[in-house]
Structures are given as structure tokens and as C-alpha cells.
Coordinates of C-alpha atoms in Angstrom, one line a residue:
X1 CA 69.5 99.5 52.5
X2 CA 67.4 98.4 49.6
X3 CA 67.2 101.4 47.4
X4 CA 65.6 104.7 47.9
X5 CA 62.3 102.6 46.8
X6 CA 60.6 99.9 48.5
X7 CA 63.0 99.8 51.8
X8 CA 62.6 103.7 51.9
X9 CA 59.3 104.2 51.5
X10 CA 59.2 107.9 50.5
X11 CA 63.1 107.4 50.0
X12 CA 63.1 111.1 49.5
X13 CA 74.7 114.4 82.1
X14 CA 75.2 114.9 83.4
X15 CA 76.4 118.1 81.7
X16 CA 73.5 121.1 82.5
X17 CA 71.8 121.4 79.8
X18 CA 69.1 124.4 80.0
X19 CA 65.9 122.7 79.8
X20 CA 62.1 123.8 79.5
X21 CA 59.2 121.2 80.0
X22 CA 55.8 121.7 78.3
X23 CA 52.6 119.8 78.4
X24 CA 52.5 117.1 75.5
X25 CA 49.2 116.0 73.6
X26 CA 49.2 112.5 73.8
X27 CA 49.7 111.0 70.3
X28 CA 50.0 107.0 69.4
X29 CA 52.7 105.8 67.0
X30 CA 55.8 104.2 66.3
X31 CA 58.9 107.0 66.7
X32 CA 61.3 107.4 64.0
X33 CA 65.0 109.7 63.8
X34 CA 65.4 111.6 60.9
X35 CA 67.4 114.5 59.0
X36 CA 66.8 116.8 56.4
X37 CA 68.9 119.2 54.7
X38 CA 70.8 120.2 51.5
X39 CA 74.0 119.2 51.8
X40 CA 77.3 121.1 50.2
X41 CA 78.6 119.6 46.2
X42 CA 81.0 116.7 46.6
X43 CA 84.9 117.8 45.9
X44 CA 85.9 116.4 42.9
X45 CA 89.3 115.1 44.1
X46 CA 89.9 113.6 47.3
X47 CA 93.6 111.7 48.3
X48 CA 91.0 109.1 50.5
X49 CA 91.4 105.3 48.8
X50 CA 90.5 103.9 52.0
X51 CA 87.7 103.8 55.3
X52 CA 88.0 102.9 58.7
X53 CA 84.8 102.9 60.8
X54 CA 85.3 102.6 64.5
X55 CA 81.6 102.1 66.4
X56 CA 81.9 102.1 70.2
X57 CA 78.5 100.5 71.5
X58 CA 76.4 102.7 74.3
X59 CA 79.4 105.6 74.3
X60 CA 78.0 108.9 75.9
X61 CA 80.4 111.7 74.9
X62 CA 80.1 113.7 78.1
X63 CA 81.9 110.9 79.8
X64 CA 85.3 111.0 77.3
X65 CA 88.1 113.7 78.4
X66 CA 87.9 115.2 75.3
X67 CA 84.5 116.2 75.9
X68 CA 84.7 117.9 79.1
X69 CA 84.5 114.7 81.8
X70 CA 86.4 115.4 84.7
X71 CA 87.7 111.7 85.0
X72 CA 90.8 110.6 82.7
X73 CA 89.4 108.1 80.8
X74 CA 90.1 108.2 77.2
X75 CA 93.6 109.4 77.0
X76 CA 94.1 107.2 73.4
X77 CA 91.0 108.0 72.1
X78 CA 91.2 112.1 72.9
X79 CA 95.4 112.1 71.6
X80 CA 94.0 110.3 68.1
X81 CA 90.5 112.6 67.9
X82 CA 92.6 115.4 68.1
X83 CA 94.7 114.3 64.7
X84 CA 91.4 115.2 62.9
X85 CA 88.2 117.3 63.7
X86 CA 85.4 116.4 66.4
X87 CA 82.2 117.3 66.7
X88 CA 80.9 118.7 69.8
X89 CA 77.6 117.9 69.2
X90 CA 76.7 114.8 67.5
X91 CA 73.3 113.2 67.7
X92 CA 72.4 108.9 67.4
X93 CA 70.3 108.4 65.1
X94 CA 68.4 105.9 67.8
X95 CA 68.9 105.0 71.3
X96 CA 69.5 101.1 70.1
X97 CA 72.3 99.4 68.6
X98 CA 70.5 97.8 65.3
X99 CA 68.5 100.8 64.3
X100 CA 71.1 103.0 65.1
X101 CA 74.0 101.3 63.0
X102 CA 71.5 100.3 60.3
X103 CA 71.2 103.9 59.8
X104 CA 74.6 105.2 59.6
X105 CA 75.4 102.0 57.4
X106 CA 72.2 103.3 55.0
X107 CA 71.7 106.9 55.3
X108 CA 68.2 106.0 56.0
X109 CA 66.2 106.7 59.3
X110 CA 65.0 104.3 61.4
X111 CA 61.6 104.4 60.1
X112 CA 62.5 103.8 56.5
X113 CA 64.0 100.6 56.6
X114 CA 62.1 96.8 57.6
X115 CA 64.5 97.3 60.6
X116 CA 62.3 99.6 61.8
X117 CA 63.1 101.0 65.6
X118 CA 63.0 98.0 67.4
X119 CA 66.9 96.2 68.8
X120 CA 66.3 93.9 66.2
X121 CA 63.0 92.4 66.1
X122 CA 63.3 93.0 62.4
X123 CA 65.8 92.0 59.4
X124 CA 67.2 94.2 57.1
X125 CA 65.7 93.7 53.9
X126 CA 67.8 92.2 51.1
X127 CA 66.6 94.9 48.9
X128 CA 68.6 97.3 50.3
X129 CA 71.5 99.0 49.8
X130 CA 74.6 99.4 52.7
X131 CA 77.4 101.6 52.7
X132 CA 79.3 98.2 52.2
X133 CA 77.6 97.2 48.9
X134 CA 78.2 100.1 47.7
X135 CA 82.0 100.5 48.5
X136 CA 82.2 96.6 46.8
X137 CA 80.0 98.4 43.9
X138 CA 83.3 100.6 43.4
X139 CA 86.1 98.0 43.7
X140 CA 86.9 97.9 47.4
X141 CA 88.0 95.3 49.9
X142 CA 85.3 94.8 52.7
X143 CA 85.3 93.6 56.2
X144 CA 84.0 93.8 59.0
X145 CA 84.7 93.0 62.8
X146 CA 81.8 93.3 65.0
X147 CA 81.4 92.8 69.0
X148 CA 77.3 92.6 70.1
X149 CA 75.7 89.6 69.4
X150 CA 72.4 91.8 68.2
X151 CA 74.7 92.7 64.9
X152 CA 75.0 89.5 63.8
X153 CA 74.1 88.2 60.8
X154 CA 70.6 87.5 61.5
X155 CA 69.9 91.5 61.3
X156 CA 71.4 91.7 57.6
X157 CA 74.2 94.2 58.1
X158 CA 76.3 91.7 57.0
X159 CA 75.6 91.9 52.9
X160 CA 78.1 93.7 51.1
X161 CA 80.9 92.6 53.5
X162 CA 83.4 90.0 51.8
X163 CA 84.7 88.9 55.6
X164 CA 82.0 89.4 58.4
X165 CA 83.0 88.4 61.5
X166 CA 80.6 88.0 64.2
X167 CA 82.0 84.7 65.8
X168 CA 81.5 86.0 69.4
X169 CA 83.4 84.0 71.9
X170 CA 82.4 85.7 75.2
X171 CA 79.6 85.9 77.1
X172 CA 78.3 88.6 79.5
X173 CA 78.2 88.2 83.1
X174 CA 75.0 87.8 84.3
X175 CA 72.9 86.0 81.0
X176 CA 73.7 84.1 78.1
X177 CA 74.4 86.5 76.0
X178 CA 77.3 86.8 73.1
X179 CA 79.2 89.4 73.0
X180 CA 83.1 89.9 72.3
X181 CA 85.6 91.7 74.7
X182 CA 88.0 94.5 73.3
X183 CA 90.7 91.8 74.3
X184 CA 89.8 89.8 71.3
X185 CA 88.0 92.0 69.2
X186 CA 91.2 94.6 68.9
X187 CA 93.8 91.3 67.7
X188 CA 91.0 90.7 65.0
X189 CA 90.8 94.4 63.5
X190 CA 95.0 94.4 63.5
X191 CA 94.7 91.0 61.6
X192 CA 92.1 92.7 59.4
X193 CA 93.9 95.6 58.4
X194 CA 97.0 93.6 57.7
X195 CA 95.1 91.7 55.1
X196 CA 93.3 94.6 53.5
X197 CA 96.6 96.9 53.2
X198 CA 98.2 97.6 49.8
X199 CA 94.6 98.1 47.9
X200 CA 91.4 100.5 48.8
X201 CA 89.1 98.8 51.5
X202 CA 86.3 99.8 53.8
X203 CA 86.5 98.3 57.0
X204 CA 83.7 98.9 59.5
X205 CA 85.2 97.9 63.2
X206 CA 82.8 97.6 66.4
X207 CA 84.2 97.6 70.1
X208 CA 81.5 96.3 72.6
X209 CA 82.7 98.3 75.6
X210 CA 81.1 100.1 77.6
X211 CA 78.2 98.2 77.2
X212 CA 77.2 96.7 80.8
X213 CA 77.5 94.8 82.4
X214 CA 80.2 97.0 83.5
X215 CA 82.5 94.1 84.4
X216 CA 85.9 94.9 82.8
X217 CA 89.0 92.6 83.9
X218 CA 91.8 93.7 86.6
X219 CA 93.3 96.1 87.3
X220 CA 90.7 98.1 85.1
X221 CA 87.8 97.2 87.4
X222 CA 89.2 99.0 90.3
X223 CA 90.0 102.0 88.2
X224 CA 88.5 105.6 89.4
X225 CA 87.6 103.5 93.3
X226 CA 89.5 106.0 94.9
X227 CA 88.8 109.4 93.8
X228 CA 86.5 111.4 95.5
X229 CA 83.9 112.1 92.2
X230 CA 80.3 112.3 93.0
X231 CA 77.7 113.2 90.4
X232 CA 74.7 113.5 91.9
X233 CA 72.4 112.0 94.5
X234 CA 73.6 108.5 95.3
X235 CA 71.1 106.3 98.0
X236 CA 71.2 102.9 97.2
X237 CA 68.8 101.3 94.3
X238 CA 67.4 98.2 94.5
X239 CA 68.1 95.5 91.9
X240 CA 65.1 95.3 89.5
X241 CA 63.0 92.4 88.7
X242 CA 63.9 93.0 84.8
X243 CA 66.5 94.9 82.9
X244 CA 64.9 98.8 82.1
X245 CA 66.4 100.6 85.1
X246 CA 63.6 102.5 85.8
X247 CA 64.4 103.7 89.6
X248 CA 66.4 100.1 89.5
X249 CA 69.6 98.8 88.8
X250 CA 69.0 96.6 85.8
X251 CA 69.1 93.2 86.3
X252 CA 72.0 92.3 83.8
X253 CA 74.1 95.1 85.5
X254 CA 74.0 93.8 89.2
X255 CA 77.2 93.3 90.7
X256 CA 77.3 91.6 94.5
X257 CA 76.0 93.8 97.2
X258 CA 76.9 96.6 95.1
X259 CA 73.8 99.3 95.0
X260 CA 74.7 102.6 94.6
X261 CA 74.8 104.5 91.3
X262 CA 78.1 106.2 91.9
X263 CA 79.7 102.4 92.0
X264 CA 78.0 101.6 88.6
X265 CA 79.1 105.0 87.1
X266 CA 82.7 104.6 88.0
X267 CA 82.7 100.8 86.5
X268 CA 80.6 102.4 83.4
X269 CA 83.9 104.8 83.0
X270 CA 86.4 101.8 84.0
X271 CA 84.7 100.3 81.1
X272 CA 85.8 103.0 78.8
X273 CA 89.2 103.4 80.1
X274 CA 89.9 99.6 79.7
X275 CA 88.4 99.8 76.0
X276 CA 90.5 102.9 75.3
X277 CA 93.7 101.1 76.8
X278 CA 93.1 98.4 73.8
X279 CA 92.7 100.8 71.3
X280 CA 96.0 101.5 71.5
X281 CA 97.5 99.0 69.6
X282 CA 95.3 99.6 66.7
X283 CA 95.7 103.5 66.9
X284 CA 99.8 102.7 66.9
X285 CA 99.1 100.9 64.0
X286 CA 97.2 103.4 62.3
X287 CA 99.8 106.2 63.1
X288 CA 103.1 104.4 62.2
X289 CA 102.0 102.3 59.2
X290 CA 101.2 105.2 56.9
X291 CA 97.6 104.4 56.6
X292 CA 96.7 107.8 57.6
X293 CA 98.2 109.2 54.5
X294 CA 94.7 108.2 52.4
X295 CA 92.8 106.8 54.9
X296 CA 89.6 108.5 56.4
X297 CA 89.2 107.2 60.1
X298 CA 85.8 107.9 61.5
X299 CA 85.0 107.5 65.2
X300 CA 81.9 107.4 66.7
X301 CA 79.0 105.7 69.0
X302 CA 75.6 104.1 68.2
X303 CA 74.1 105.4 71.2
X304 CA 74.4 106.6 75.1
X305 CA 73.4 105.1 78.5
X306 CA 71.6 106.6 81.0
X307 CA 73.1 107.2 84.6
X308 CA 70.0 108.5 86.6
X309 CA 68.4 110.7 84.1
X310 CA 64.5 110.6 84.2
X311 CA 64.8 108.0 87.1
X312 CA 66.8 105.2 84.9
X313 CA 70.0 103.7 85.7
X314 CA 72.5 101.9 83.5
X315 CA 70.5 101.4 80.7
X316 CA 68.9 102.5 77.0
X317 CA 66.3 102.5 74.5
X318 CA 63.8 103.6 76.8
X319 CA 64.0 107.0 75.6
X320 CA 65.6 110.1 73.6
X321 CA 67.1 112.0 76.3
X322 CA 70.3 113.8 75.4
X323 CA 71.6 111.0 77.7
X324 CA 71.0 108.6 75.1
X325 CA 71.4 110.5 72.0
X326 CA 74.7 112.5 72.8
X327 CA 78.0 110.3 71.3
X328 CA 81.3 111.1 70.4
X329 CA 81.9 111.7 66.5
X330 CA 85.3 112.9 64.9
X331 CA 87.2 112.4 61.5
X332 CA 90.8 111.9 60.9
X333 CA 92.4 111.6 57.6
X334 CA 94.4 113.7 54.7
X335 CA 92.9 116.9 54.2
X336 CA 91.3 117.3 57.5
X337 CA 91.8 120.0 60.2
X338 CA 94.0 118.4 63.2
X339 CA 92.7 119.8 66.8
X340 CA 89.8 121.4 65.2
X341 CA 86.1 121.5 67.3
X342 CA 83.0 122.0 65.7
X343 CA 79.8 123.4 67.5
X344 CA 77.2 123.1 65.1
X345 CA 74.8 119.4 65.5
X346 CA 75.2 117.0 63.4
X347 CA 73.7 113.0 63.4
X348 CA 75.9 110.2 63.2
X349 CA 73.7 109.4 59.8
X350 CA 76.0 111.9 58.4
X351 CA 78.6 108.9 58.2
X352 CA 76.9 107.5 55.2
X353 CA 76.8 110.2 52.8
X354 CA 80.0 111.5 54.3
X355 CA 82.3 108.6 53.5
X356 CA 80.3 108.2 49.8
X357 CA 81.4 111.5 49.1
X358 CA 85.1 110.7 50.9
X359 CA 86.0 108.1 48.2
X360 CA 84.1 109.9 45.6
X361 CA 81.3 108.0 45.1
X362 CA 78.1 110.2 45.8
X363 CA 75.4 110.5 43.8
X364 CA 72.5 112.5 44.4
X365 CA 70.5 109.8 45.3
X366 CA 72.4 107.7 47.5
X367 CA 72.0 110.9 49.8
X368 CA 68.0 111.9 50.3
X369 CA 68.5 111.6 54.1
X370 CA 72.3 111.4 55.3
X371 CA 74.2 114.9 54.7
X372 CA 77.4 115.0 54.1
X373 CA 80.1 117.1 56.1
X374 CA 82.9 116.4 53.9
X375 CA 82.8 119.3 51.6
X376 CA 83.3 122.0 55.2
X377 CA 85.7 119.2 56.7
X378 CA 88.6 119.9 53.5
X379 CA 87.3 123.6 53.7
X380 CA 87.9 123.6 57.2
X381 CA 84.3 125.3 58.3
X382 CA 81.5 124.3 60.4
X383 CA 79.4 122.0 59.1
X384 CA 76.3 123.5 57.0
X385 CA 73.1 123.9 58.9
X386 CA 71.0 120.5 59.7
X387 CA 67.3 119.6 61.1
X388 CA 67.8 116.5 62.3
X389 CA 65.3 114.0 64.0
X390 CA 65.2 110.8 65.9
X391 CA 63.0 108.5 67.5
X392 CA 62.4 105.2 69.3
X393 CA 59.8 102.9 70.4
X394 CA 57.4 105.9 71.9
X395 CA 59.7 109.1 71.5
X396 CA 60.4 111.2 68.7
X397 CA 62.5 114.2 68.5
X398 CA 64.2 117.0 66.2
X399 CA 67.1 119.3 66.8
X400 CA 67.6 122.7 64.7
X401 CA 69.5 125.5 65.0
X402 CA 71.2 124.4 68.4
X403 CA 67.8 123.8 69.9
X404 CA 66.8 120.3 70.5
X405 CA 63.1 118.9 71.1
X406 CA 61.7 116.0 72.6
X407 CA 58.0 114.6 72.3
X408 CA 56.5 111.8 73.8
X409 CA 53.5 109.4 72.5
X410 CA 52.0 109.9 75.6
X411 CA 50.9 113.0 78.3
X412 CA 53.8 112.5 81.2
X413 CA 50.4 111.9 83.9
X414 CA 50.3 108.1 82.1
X415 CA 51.2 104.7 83.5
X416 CA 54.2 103.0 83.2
X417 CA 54.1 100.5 80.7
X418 CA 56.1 97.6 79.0
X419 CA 55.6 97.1 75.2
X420 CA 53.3 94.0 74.4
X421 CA 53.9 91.5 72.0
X422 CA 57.8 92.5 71.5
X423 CA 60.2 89.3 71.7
X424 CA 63.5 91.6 71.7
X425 CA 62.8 94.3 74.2
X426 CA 63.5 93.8 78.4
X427 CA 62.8 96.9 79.1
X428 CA 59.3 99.7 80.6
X429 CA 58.6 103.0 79.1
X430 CA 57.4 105.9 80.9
X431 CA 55.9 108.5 79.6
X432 CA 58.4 112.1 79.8
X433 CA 55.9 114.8 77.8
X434 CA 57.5 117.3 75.8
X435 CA 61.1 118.5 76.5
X436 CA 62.7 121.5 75.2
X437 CA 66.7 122.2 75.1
X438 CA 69.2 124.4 74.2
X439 CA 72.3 122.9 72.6
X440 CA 74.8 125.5 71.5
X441 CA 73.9 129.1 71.6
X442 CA 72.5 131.2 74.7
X443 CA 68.7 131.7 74.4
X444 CA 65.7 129.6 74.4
X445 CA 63.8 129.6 71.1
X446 CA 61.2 132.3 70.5
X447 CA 57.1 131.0 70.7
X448 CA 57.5 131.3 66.8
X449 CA 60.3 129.3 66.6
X450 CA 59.2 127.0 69.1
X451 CA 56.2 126.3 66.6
X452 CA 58.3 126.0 63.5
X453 CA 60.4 123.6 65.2
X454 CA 57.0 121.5 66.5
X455 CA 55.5 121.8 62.5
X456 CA 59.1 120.0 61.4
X457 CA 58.8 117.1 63.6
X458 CA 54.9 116.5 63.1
X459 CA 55.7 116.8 59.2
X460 CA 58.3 114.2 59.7
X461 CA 55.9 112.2 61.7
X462 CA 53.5 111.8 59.1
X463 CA 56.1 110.7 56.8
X464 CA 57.8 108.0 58.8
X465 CA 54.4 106.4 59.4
X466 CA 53.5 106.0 55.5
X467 CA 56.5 104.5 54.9
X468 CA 56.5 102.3 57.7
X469 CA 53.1 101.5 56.6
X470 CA 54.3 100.9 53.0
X471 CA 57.1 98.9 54.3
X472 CA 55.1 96.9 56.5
X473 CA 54.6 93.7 54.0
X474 CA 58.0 93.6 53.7
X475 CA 59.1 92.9 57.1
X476 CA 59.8 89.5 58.1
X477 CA 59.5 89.4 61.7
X478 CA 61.8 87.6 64.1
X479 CA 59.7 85.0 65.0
X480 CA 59.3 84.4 61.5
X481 CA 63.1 83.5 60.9
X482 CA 64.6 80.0 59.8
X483 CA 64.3 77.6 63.0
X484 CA 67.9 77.2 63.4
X485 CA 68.3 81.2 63.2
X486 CA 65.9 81.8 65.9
X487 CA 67.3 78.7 68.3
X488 CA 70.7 80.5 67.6
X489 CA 69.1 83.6 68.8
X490 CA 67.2 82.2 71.9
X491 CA 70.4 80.6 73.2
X492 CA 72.2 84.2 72.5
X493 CA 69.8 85.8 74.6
X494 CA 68.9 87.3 71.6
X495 CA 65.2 86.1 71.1
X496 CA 63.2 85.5 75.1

């Protein structure tokens, strides 16, 4: 993103989590996800010439072996994971796919950028600077393969890549809207790779799957039908009148005379289990080509899915429940513990500064927001202690110390309501009050620390909404886009 100036404004499950509610204040404004800490000196050497980011739209971690889930359905994906170090708990820096990947591919939050924390609505800003620009900055090969038709180039992701390929040939099931299936996008990151081997590259890969509708092909579509798995309360939904699967099965997910949520969560995990199935040509690759040798593989998600928490089905962005929030994150390459787990939270921001400071390229300033974990990744140690935040549309929220808080613009008593005036978003909000979690560790946080941890988040707050209002002239909204960009769009489904 556009330097630490004008784009950065102030540039400076189903699992049982232990949860408290507490009454919220009602407060009006735009959420944001941030991070703040001092992160550990850059080593001076490093055997890394080369990245590879792997994103995995709407990936919730709890629902990968690795993590815990009791269905098989990430065999690839756990076997290469454990040739490097995961992190138990990783946090999205947004429960969208734009401001989410805008952020990892800046190091800025949501609400420091023109992208804002709509899916969209707004353009990157030329001004800014991307991991990608950077990496070109220092001599590297760039590409990029990319699978959701909300990354393409309209959203500006796309400067500081010498090949971006967003030429999505699919289209989802139940609206006209582009997308590209691991079937094709996997062929296109081997073909990739085979062009950008024998000199340093950074090469940012992104596999649609298991974003709904949860339609993958046979035999993967029958996967997980007979085992006996129940997760909950399952009477039969109705299908909703629009797509924010609020005590509804989204309208884009509807399959037939299918209506109950156990049938959408075992096609939601079929949908991972076909995606991990393609990964294995690429992870083959990987392993038998050498590339691992100085390489730094990074795997992670932009954001989860909700499957029945607070009342909505098979959908995201409507909040920052843990459900949304909680992806898969781990590291592989020279240098880098093999099997190892770490407890401690981190964001997926981290990425930025963490690959910077993989190929040697940090500098103090590229890094006011996104720490970087790759000093305690060579050394082998937890990563250093983080106060993350995060936010979306209505929500904002902070984790610290293992503990994890949620506030909502509005007091949970108020009405449903769907955003006016927002050309990108399908969906309702409903207001959730405060929530209160415990992430790692085994108490709740004392009334003191609750308070500290409520002072962080309202500081943050206040600086998120002066730089979205200094960044305000500079956002070109999407209505506001080149005629044949927004017609491209509309057809997409991109634009209503």
C-alpha cells in the first residue's frame, strides 16, 4: 500500500471456547483490525532467495486435521504444515477476502488503506506500497495466480506483480459469478513455478475452495455422506431471500431440497478435502524439486465461515466471531522448526513484515503495523507477545495475552439491519454486544485487565477513524470506476 503516508493515515466451532458476554454501549462507526507491537531485530543472514504464498479463501482452521477436526480432511495440507512450524492460533485480519488480503499484502489494517473494510467497494490506491512492489524493488520475479473474482484487477492488488493472472474461467453454481476451481488454478501455479525457477521470485498463489457454494465435483461431493458426525443442532433451515445466512441457508449456497446444516457442513469439509487432494501436485513439486532448500512457503487463510454460530449459516463478513477470524497459518522453509506448534496469537498481517524480513529486506518503516515472527521462527521460540485487533463493517475487536474481545457498534437489544447504500455487500448485520474469550491459557482476565484490554481497542478506534477520515478524498468508489470496469464487474456478480 501507498507508503506509510497518505494511504496510512497515521502510518504509524465449533471448538468450546470459554466465553463471557457483557452489555455493550452502543457506539457508531466503521470497524477496523489492527496490531501493535515491537517486533524482534531482523537476522542478518537468511539462506531464503525465494516466497511462496499459498491463500485458501474462507478456510476455518478448526475444520483441518491438523487442528483438531475429527474428520480427515487435509491429509496433504497437515503432512506439508508439519515440515515447518504452525500456529495454533492465528487471527484474519478481516472477515472479507479484499480487506483481508489487502492487509497481509501491505502490513496495513483495514482501516488504513482506501480499501477500507468493505469486499471491495473500494480500490487500492496507486500510492501504495504491496509486498509485491517491494520484492520487484529488490530484484525478484513476481507472479501471481489468483481464484475469486473480487481479487481481480479492479481492487489493485495486482501492481507490483510482473504476471497477474486473474483470467477466471468458471463460474459458481447458483449466480454469475467468476471464480476458478483448484482444477485449473493448481496446473497454473505448477506452470508458474516452472517459469520463475533458477532466479529469486515471490509468488503469491490463491485457491478458491472452500468458498460456497459448496459444490465440489465427484466423487468429492459425496465425501464424509456416510459417517455418523453431528455437530450440533440440525432442524432444517429455510433458504433465505438473500445471501447473509442469518437463521437461513444463503441463497448462493442452496443445493436441491437439501436443508439441513449438517448436509452443508459435510459439503463445506468435502470442499476442503477436494482442494487438499489438488494440492498435492504442487506440494510434490515443492518437495522433490529442491525448492524447499531456500524457499520460505507460507500457508494460510483470508478468513473463516460460519456454520451456525450467532444464528448464521454458510456465510461471512457479517461479523468477528472466532468463527470468522480463526485460519490456519504455518511456515515451511530452511531454518525453520519441522513439526513445531506454537500457542501464542498471532494475525495473518504478520505475513508482510515476516517475509520482508525473510529475504532481508526490512526496514523499520515498512513495519509500523505487521510484526514479524521470523527472528523466534530461526530461533525456534514462541512468537514475541502481540495486541492484535480487527474489525469489519460494524465490529471491532482486539486479542492480547490469549484473551480475545469482541465489541459491537450497537447494544445486542437492536434491529436487524442491512447496510444502505453499499453496491458490494448481500448480506444483514445483527447486532452481538460485547464478547469476551479466552484463547490459550486457563483463566478469564481480571476486571483490571478486562479494562486495559477495553482502553487498547477504544485507543485503536480513535485512530482508525482519523485515518479513514484523512483517507477519505482519496478513495475512488466503485461506482466511480471506468464504465467498462464496472460492466465487467456487474456481469461478475461483482457490482448488483
Amino acid at each position: 500500500m501507498g507508503h506509510r503516508q497518505a494511504d496510512g493515515a497515521g502510518r504509524r466451532q465449533r471448538r468450546e471456547w470459554r466465553v463471557w458476554l457483557v452489555a455493550v454501549v452502543g457506539v457508531a462507526a466503521t470497524a477496523v483490525i489492527a496490531w501493535h507491537t515491537i517486533s524482534p531485530p531482523a537476522p542478518t543472514h537468511s539462506a531464503i532467495r525465494s516466497v511462496v504464498l499459498v491463500t485458501i479463501d474462507t478456510l476455518r482452521a478448526d475444520h483441518l486435521s491438523a487442528y483438531g477436526y475429527q474428520r480427515a480432511t487435509s491429509p496433504q495440507l497437515d503432512a506439508f504444515m508439519a515440515r515447518g512450524t504452525r500456529f495454533a492460533w492465528a487471527l484474519s485480519a478481516a472477515p472479507t477476502t479484499a480487506p483481508s488480503h489487502v492487509a497481509m499484502m501491505t502490513g496495513l489494517y483495514p482501516g488504513f488503506t482506501t480499501v477500507g473494510v468493505l469486499n471491495g467497494q473500494f480500490p487500492l490506491s496507486p500510492e501504495a506500497s504491496t509486498l509485491a512492489e517491494l520484492c520487484r524493488e529488490a530484484g525478484l520475479r513476481t507472479a501471481a495466480v489468483v481464484s475469486n473474482a473480487v481479487l481481480m484487477r479492479p481492487l489493485g492488488l495486482d501492481q507490483g506483480f510482473d504476471s497477474y493472472d486473474d483470467d477466471l474461467e468458471d463460474r459458481e453454481l447458483n449466480r454469475v459469478w467468476a471464480e476458478r476451481t483448484a482444477a485449473r488454478a493448481v496446473p497454473k501455479a505448477l506452470a508458474q513455478l516452472a517459469q520463475l525457477r533458477g532466479s529469486p521470485f515471490f509468488l503469491w498463489l490463491h485457491f478458491q475452495e472452500p468458498h460456497g457454494p459448496y459444490a465440489p465435483p465427484t466423487p468429492w461431493a459425496q465425501a464424509f455422506a456416510g459417517d455418523s458426525l453431528r455437530l450440533g443442532p440440525n432442524p432444517e433451515l429455510p433458504v433465505g431471500a438473500d445471501n447473509s445466512g442469518l437463521h437461513s441457508i444463503p441463497a448462493y449456497q442452496r443445493f436441491d431440497d437439501e436443508r439441513r446444516p449438517d448436509q452443508y457442513v459435510r459439503r463445506y469439509d468435502a470442499e476442503i478435502a477436494y482442494l487438499d487432494s489438488e494440492l498435492a501436485r504442487l506440494f510434490d513439486l515443492m518437495t522433490g524439486s529442491g525448492l524447499l532448500q531456500d524457499t520460505l512457503v507460507v500457508i494460510t487463510a483470508d478468513h473463516g465461515e460460519a456454520l451456525g454460530e450467532d444464528d448464521f449459516y454458510f456465510a461471512h463478513g457479517h461479523s468477528l466471531g472466532l468463527d470468522q477470524l480463526h485460519v490456519p497459518l504455518a511456515m515451511i522453509g530452511p531454518g525453520i522448526a519441522a513439526g513445531a506448534v506454537r500457542q501464542r496469537a498471532v494475525s495473518n498481517i504478520t505475513v508482510f513484515c515476516t517475509i520482508l524480513n525473510a529475504l532481508g529486506l526490512s526496514q523499520e518503516q515498512r513495519c509500523e503495523q505487521s510484526d514479524s515472527i521470523w527472528a523466534s521462527l530461526l530461533a525456534g521460540e514462541e512468537p514475541p507477545a502481540m495486541l492484535g485487533y480487527a474489525g469489519s463493517v460494524t465490529q471491532w475487536a482486539t486479542f492480547q495475552a490469549g484473551w480475545f474481545l469482541r465489541r459491537d457498534a450497537y447494544a445486542p437489544e437492536a434491529p436487524v439491519f442491512a447496510p444502505a447504500g453499499d453496491p458490494v455487500t448481500d448480506t444483514r448485520y445483527r447486532p452481538l454486544g460485547e464478547q469476551l474469550a479466552v484463547l490459550t491459557g486457563e483463566r478469564a482476565p481480571e476486571p483490571q485487565e478486562q479494562g486495559q484490554i477495553r482502553q487498547a481497542l477504544g485507543d485503536f478506534i480513535s485512530r482508525a477513524e482519523t485515518a479513514r477520515n484523512a483517507l477519505a478524498s482519496k478513495r475512488q468508489p466503485a461506482a466511480a470506476l471506468p464504465p467498462e470496469q464496472k460492466e465487467r464487474l456487474r456481469l461478475l456478480g461483482y457490482l448488483r
